[in-house]
Amino acid sequence: MQGTPSLVGDLPHCGIAQVWVVKLSPDIELEEAMADSKLERARPLSPHLQIYKPAMTMVMSVFHRLTGVALYGGTLFLAAWLIAAAMGKGSFEAVQWVYGSLLGRLVLLGFSWALLHHMLGGIRHLIWDTGRGYGVSERALLARLTLIGSLVLTVLVWVAAYMVR
Amino acid sequence: MQRSMETPLKRVRGLGSAHAGTDHFWKQRATALAGIPLTIAFLVIVLSTVGKDFATVKATLAHPLVAILMLLFVLSSVIHMRIGMQVIIEDYVHEEGPKVLLLMLNTFFAIAVGLASAFAILKLAFGA
């Protein structure tokens, strides 16, 4: 490995494992380089997201993480709703008014889509955990089903919401 | 034949250098699976409160089945989201100080949101 350490890395969000070989210039001894941290410059980084043409599966992977982050923040809306209800009529009606406003409904629309998309994306991951669904066409199909499914379910939820109102 | 400094006991325990093994991996899947029916239940519960007045919503949330499902949903979600955010922090924050601080804040946030929600659900269920 001396002189030519090979790095094996997984590219996040791409589902491809890539292998690449690094050649340090011969005048840099590995130990010396480590000692004065020249290695940090000599060592190539894994190519990052902007290098790749966005693929459906990659975009869906990013969406899964983004919706997860959104839901993380979105728990505050649930907590606020529950706490307001526990506090009493006045605070509950205030929160309901905010959530019922145009902006509030837009945020809740986004929240419900994120929740459903993350749920379907999670099911996709659970399928992968069983070792299935790794083929090219299967991956594309799962990605499409996740997106279409989340949009359809979100519409259904909101149609139901307006119907029971 | 021993190939490394690892003792047989350490290998059998399978906890690795972080002493947690596959704990997070497994919990993330368990809470993901639990999250599917709980999310559906949560959406149905919320939908049933749309357009209802305070007394009705309060009565709905106070129903034991509703309260239990909401508690399970909150518990499963905050465990799941804490692990998820930890992975994100570990992916993008490499400086030791900020990383440890963010990991700690992540834990605080998950516990605070979970406890606050659970307290509110219990208060509604047991009567104010």
Short mmCIF file of C-alpha atoms in Angstrom, two decimals:
data_model
loop_
_atom_site.label_atom_id
_atom_site.label_comp_id
_atom_site.label_asym_id
_atom_site.label_seq_id
_atom_site.Cartn_x
_atom_site.Cartn_y
_atom_site.Cartn_z
CA MET A 1 0.00 0.00 0.00
CA GLN A 2 2.97 2.31 0.40
CA GLY A 3 2.87 5.16 -2.04
CA THR A 4 -0.38 4.07 -3.58
CA PRO A 5 -3.04 3.73 -0.92
CA SER A 6 -6.32 2.71 -2.47
CA LEU A 7 -9.47 4.13 -1.06
CA VAL A 8 -12.75 2.39 -1.34
CA GLY A 9 -15.70 4.62 -0.80
CA ASP A 10 -19.41 4.64 -1.02
CA LEU A 11 -20.90 7.61 -2.80
CA PRO A 12 -23.79 8.80 -0.69
CA HIS A 13 -27.09 9.23 -2.49
CA CYS A 14 -25.93 7.43 -5.62
CA GLY A 15 -26.22 3.83 -4.66
CA ILE A 16 -22.95 3.10 -6.45
CA ALA A 17 -19.81 1.88 -4.81
CA GLN A 18 -16.79 3.31 -6.50
CA VAL A 19 -13.17 2.34 -6.22
CA TRP A 20 -10.41 4.69 -7.04
CA VAL A 21 -6.69 4.59 -6.59
CA VAL A 22 -4.66 7.47 -5.29
CA LYS A 23 -1.11 8.06 -6.32
CA LEU A 24 0.84 10.26 -4.00
CA SER A 25 3.67 12.07 -5.70
CA PRO A 26 6.82 10.04 -5.05
CA ASP A 27 8.63 12.83 -3.22
CA ILE A 28 6.03 12.88 -0.48
CA GLU A 29 6.64 10.14 1.98
CA LEU A 30 3.42 8.93 3.54
CA GLU A 31 4.56 9.40 7.13
CA GLU A 32 6.07 12.77 6.43
CA ALA A 33 2.91 13.84 4.69
CA MET A 34 0.81 12.72 7.64
CA ALA A 35 3.08 14.51 10.05
CA ASP A 36 2.72 17.91 8.41
CA SER A 37 -0.77 17.15 7.12
CA LYS A 38 0.24 17.59 3.48
CA LEU A 39 -1.70 14.40 3.01
CA GLU A 40 -4.89 16.34 3.48
CA ARG A 41 -4.14 18.19 0.27
CA ALA A 42 -2.71 15.22 -1.57
CA ARG A 43 -5.69 13.05 -0.78
CA PRO A 44 -8.52 13.40 -3.27
CA LEU A 45 -11.99 13.74 -1.89
CA SER A 46 -14.91 11.68 -3.01
CA PRO A 47 -16.56 13.52 -5.90
CA HIS A 48 -19.50 15.40 -4.46
CA LEU A 49 -23.11 15.72 -5.55
CA GLN A 50 -22.65 18.55 -8.05
CA ILE A 51 -20.44 16.29 -10.21
CA TYR A 52 -23.27 13.97 -11.09
CA LYS A 53 -26.17 14.38 -13.44
CA PRO A 54 -29.19 14.11 -11.14
CA ALA A 55 -30.75 10.68 -11.40
CA MET A 56 -34.26 9.89 -10.18
CA THR A 57 -32.99 7.51 -7.49
CA MET A 58 -30.45 10.06 -6.30
CA VAL A 59 -33.01 12.86 -6.13
CA MET A 60 -35.36 10.58 -4.19
CA SER A 61 -32.59 9.76 -1.76
CA VAL A 62 -32.01 13.47 -1.19
CA PHE A 63 -35.78 13.97 -0.80
CA HIS A 64 -35.88 11.26 1.84
CA ARG A 65 -33.29 13.05 3.91
CA LEU A 66 -34.83 16.49 3.31
CA THR A 67 -38.32 15.34 4.26
CA GLY A 68 -36.81 13.74 7.36
CA VAL A 69 -35.26 17.07 8.35
CA ALA A 70 -38.53 18.88 7.62
CA LEU A 71 -40.46 16.43 9.79
CA TYR A 72 -37.90 16.89 12.55
CA GLY A 73 -38.80 20.58 12.67
CA GLY A 74 -42.44 19.77 12.00
CA THR A 75 -42.77 17.93 15.31
CA LEU A 76 -42.85 21.41 16.84
CA PHE A 77 -46.20 22.00 15.10
CA LEU A 78 -47.59 18.80 16.57
CA ALA A 79 -46.23 19.62 20.02
CA ALA A 80 -47.65 23.16 19.82
CA TRP A 81 -51.06 21.81 18.81
CA LEU A 82 -51.14 19.27 21.66
CA ILE A 83 -49.85 21.71 24.27
CA ALA A 84 -52.37 24.34 23.18
CA ALA A 85 -55.17 21.79 23.52
CA ALA A 86 -53.89 20.82 26.97
CA MET A 87 -53.75 24.48 28.00
CA GLY A 88 -57.37 25.24 27.20
CA LYS A 89 -59.94 26.66 24.82
CA GLY A 90 -58.33 30.06 24.23
CA SER A 91 -54.87 28.83 23.27
CA PHE A 92 -56.27 25.93 21.25
CA GLU A 93 -58.47 28.23 19.19
CA ALA A 94 -55.52 30.58 18.62
CA VAL A 95 -53.39 27.72 17.28
CA GLN A 96 -56.28 26.40 15.20
CA TRP A 97 -56.69 29.88 13.70
CA VAL A 98 -52.99 30.01 12.76
CA TYR A 99 -53.06 26.49 11.29
CA GLY A 100 -56.28 27.30 9.44
CA SER A 101 -54.87 30.42 7.81
CA LEU A 102 -53.62 30.26 4.23
CA LEU A 103 -49.97 30.15 5.30
CA GLY A 104 -50.79 27.64 8.01
CA ARG A 105 -52.58 25.37 5.57
CA LEU A 106 -49.66 25.60 3.12
CA VAL A 107 -47.24 24.57 5.88
CA LEU A 108 -49.53 21.69 6.92
CA LEU A 109 -49.83 20.66 3.26
CA GLY A 110 -46.04 20.47 3.09
CA PHE A 111 -45.92 18.67 6.43
CA SER A 112 -48.43 16.03 5.34
CA TRP A 113 -46.63 15.46 2.03
CA ALA A 114 -43.26 15.19 3.81
CA LEU A 115 -44.75 12.69 6.26
CA LEU A 116 -46.29 10.52 3.54
CA HIS A 117 -43.23 10.76 1.29
CA HIS A 118 -40.90 9.82 4.13
CA MET A 119 -43.20 6.93 5.07
CA LEU A 120 -43.24 5.54 1.52
CA GLY A 121 -39.51 6.16 1.18
CA GLY A 122 -39.06 4.26 4.42
CA ILE A 123 -41.05 1.32 3.07
CA ARG A 124 -38.71 1.39 0.05
CA HIS A 125 -35.74 1.19 2.42
CA LEU A 126 -37.35 -1.67 4.34
CA ILE A 127 -37.80 -3.55 1.04
CA TRP A 128 -34.10 -2.98 0.31
CA ASP A 129 -33.28 -4.27 3.81
CA THR A 130 -34.66 -7.65 2.76
CA GLY A 131 -32.19 -7.71 -0.14
CA ARG A 132 -34.82 -7.11 -2.80
CA GLY A 133 -35.37 -4.26 -5.24
CA TYR A 134 -31.79 -3.47 -6.21
CA GLY A 135 -32.16 -3.99 -9.95
CA VAL A 136 -31.97 -0.95 -12.24
CA SER A 137 -35.61 -1.13 -13.33
CA GLU A 138 -36.76 -2.03 -9.79
CA ARG A 139 -34.97 0.96 -8.32
CA ALA A 140 -36.52 3.26 -10.90
CA LEU A 141 -39.95 1.77 -10.31
CA LEU A 142 -39.67 2.12 -6.52
CA ALA A 143 -38.51 5.71 -6.87
CA ARG A 144 -41.45 6.54 -9.12
CA LEU A 145 -43.96 4.74 -6.93
CA THR A 146 -42.68 6.63 -3.87
CA LEU A 147 -43.11 10.03 -5.49
CA ILE A 148 -46.42 9.35 -7.21
CA GLY A 149 -47.75 7.52 -4.15
CA SER A 150 -46.87 10.36 -1.81
CA LEU A 151 -48.53 12.94 -4.06
CA VAL A 152 -51.68 10.83 -4.50
CA LEU A 153 -51.95 10.07 -0.77
CA THR A 154 -51.45 13.74 0.10
CA VAL A 155 -54.28 14.73 -2.24
CA LEU A 156 -56.49 12.03 -0.72
CA VAL A 157 -55.75 13.22 2.82
CA TRP A 158 -56.64 16.80 1.91
CA VAL A 159 -59.77 15.81 0.02
CA ALA A 160 -60.81 13.90 3.14
CA ALA A 161 -59.96 16.92 5.30
CA TYR A 162 -62.17 19.21 3.24
CA MET A 163 -64.95 16.64 3.15
CA VAL A 164 -65.17 16.11 6.92
CA ARG A 165 -64.90 19.81 7.64
CA MET B 1 -5.73 -18.18 14.64
CA GLN B 2 -5.94 -14.66 15.86
CA ARG B 3 -5.78 -12.01 13.19
CA SER B 4 -6.08 -8.90 15.29
CA MET B 5 -5.75 -7.46 18.76
CA GLU B 6 -9.47 -8.06 19.21
CA THR B 7 -10.26 -10.53 21.97
CA PRO B 8 -12.71 -13.36 21.25
CA LEU B 9 -15.13 -11.87 23.80
CA LYS B 10 -15.06 -8.52 22.04
CA ARG B 11 -15.76 -10.17 18.72
CA VAL B 12 -18.66 -12.15 20.15
CA ARG B 13 -20.18 -9.06 21.72
CA GLY B 14 -19.97 -7.39 18.32
CA LEU B 15 -20.19 -3.89 19.75
CA GLY B 16 -17.33 -2.38 17.75
CA SER B 17 -15.24 0.62 18.71
CA ALA B 18 -18.23 2.80 19.56
CA HIS B 19 -19.55 0.12 21.94
CA ALA B 20 -23.02 0.38 20.45
CA GLY B 21 -22.82 -2.20 17.64
CA THR B 22 -25.82 -2.21 15.35
CA ASP B 23 -28.06 -0.67 18.02
CA HIS B 24 -28.90 2.49 16.04
CA PHE B 25 -29.27 0.62 12.76
CA TRP B 26 -31.73 -1.77 14.33
CA LYS B 27 -33.70 0.86 16.29
CA GLN B 28 -34.05 2.96 13.15
CA ARG B 29 -35.66 0.01 11.36
CA ALA B 30 -37.87 -0.95 14.30
CA THR B 31 -39.20 2.59 14.66
CA ALA B 32 -39.59 2.85 10.88
CA LEU B 33 -41.75 -0.24 10.81
CA ALA B 34 -43.76 0.87 13.85
CA GLY B 35 -44.08 4.28 12.25
CA ILE B 36 -46.10 3.00 9.29
CA PRO B 37 -49.31 2.03 11.13
CA LEU B 38 -48.77 4.78 13.72
CA THR B 39 -48.50 7.45 11.00
CA ILE B 40 -51.71 6.23 9.41
CA ALA B 41 -53.41 6.29 12.83
CA PHE B 42 -52.06 9.79 13.46
CA LEU B 43 -53.40 11.08 10.15
CA VAL B 44 -56.83 9.52 10.79
CA ILE B 45 -56.92 11.07 14.28
CA VAL B 46 -55.95 14.52 13.01
CA LEU B 47 -58.44 14.27 10.14
CA SER B 48 -61.21 13.42 12.61
CA THR B 49 -60.56 16.71 14.43
CA VAL B 50 -60.67 18.98 11.35
CA GLY B 51 -63.29 21.67 11.77
CA LYS B 52 -64.40 20.43 15.23
CA ASP B 53 -64.77 22.73 18.24
CA PHE B 54 -62.47 22.60 21.26
CA ALA B 55 -64.69 20.37 23.40
CA THR B 56 -64.98 17.75 20.66
CA VAL B 57 -61.26 17.75 19.86
CA LYS B 58 -60.45 17.51 23.55
CA ALA B 59 -62.83 14.58 23.97
CA THR B 60 -61.27 12.84 20.95
CA LEU B 61 -57.71 13.28 22.21
CA ALA B 62 -58.78 12.19 25.70
CA HIS B 63 -60.12 8.88 24.42
CA PRO B 64 -57.79 6.15 25.77
CA LEU B 65 -57.22 4.50 22.38
CA VAL B 66 -56.47 7.82 20.74
CA ALA B 67 -54.16 8.88 23.57
CA ILE B 68 -52.26 5.57 23.47
CA LEU B 69 -51.84 5.73 19.69
CA MET B 70 -50.69 9.35 19.88
CA LEU B 71 -48.19 8.48 22.64
CA LEU B 72 -46.82 5.58 20.62
CA PHE B 73 -46.60 7.78 17.51
CA VAL B 74 -44.71 10.49 19.39
CA LEU B 75 -42.37 8.02 21.11
CA SER B 76 -41.54 6.12 17.93
CA SER B 77 -41.08 9.36 15.98
CA VAL B 78 -38.73 11.09 18.40
CA ILE B 79 -36.48 8.02 18.70
CA HIS B 80 -36.43 7.69 14.90
CA MET B 81 -35.76 11.37 14.26
CA ARG B 82 -33.01 11.58 16.88
CA ILE B 83 -31.07 8.78 15.19
CA GLY B 84 -31.76 10.24 11.73
CA MET B 85 -30.53 13.70 12.68
CA GLN B 86 -27.49 12.19 14.39
CA VAL B 87 -26.53 10.50 11.13
CA ILE B 88 -26.93 13.79 9.26
CA ILE B 89 -24.80 15.67 11.80
CA GLU B 90 -22.12 12.98 11.66
CA ASP B 91 -22.19 13.14 7.85
CA TYR B 92 -21.68 16.88 7.54
CA VAL B 93 -20.08 18.21 10.74
CA HIS B 94 -16.53 16.96 11.14
CA GLU B 95 -15.10 19.39 13.67
CA GLU B 96 -15.16 17.72 17.04
CA GLY B 97 -16.47 20.65 19.13
CA PRO B 98 -19.46 21.68 16.99
CA LYS B 99 -20.25 18.04 16.29
CA VAL B 100 -20.50 17.07 19.95
CA LEU B 101 -22.51 20.20 20.71
CA LEU B 102 -24.97 19.54 17.86
CA LEU B 103 -25.33 15.89 18.84
CA MET B 104 -26.18 17.01 22.35
CA LEU B 105 -28.67 19.63 21.12
CA ASN B 106 -30.22 16.95 18.93
CA THR B 107 -30.79 14.75 21.96
CA PHE B 108 -32.20 17.68 23.95
CA PHE B 109 -34.58 18.58 21.12
CA ALA B 110 -35.87 15.03 20.72
CA ILE B 111 -36.40 14.62 24.45
CA ALA B 112 -38.00 18.05 24.87
CA VAL B 113 -40.44 17.59 21.98
CA GLY B 114 -41.25 14.04 23.03
CA LEU B 115 -41.77 14.88 26.68
CA ALA B 116 -43.80 18.03 25.98
CA SER B 117 -46.07 16.18 23.54
CA ALA B 118 -46.46 13.21 25.86
CA PHE B 119 -47.26 15.48 28.81
CA ALA B 120 -49.91 17.32 26.80
CA ILE B 121 -51.48 14.04 25.63
CA LEU B 122 -51.56 12.68 29.19
CA LYS B 123 -52.97 15.92 30.58
CA LEU B 124 -55.77 15.81 28.00
CA ALA B 125 -56.38 12.12 28.67
CA PHE B 126 -56.46 12.36 32.47
CA GLY B 127 -58.45 15.59 32.45
CA ALA B 128 -57.16 19.08 33.09
#
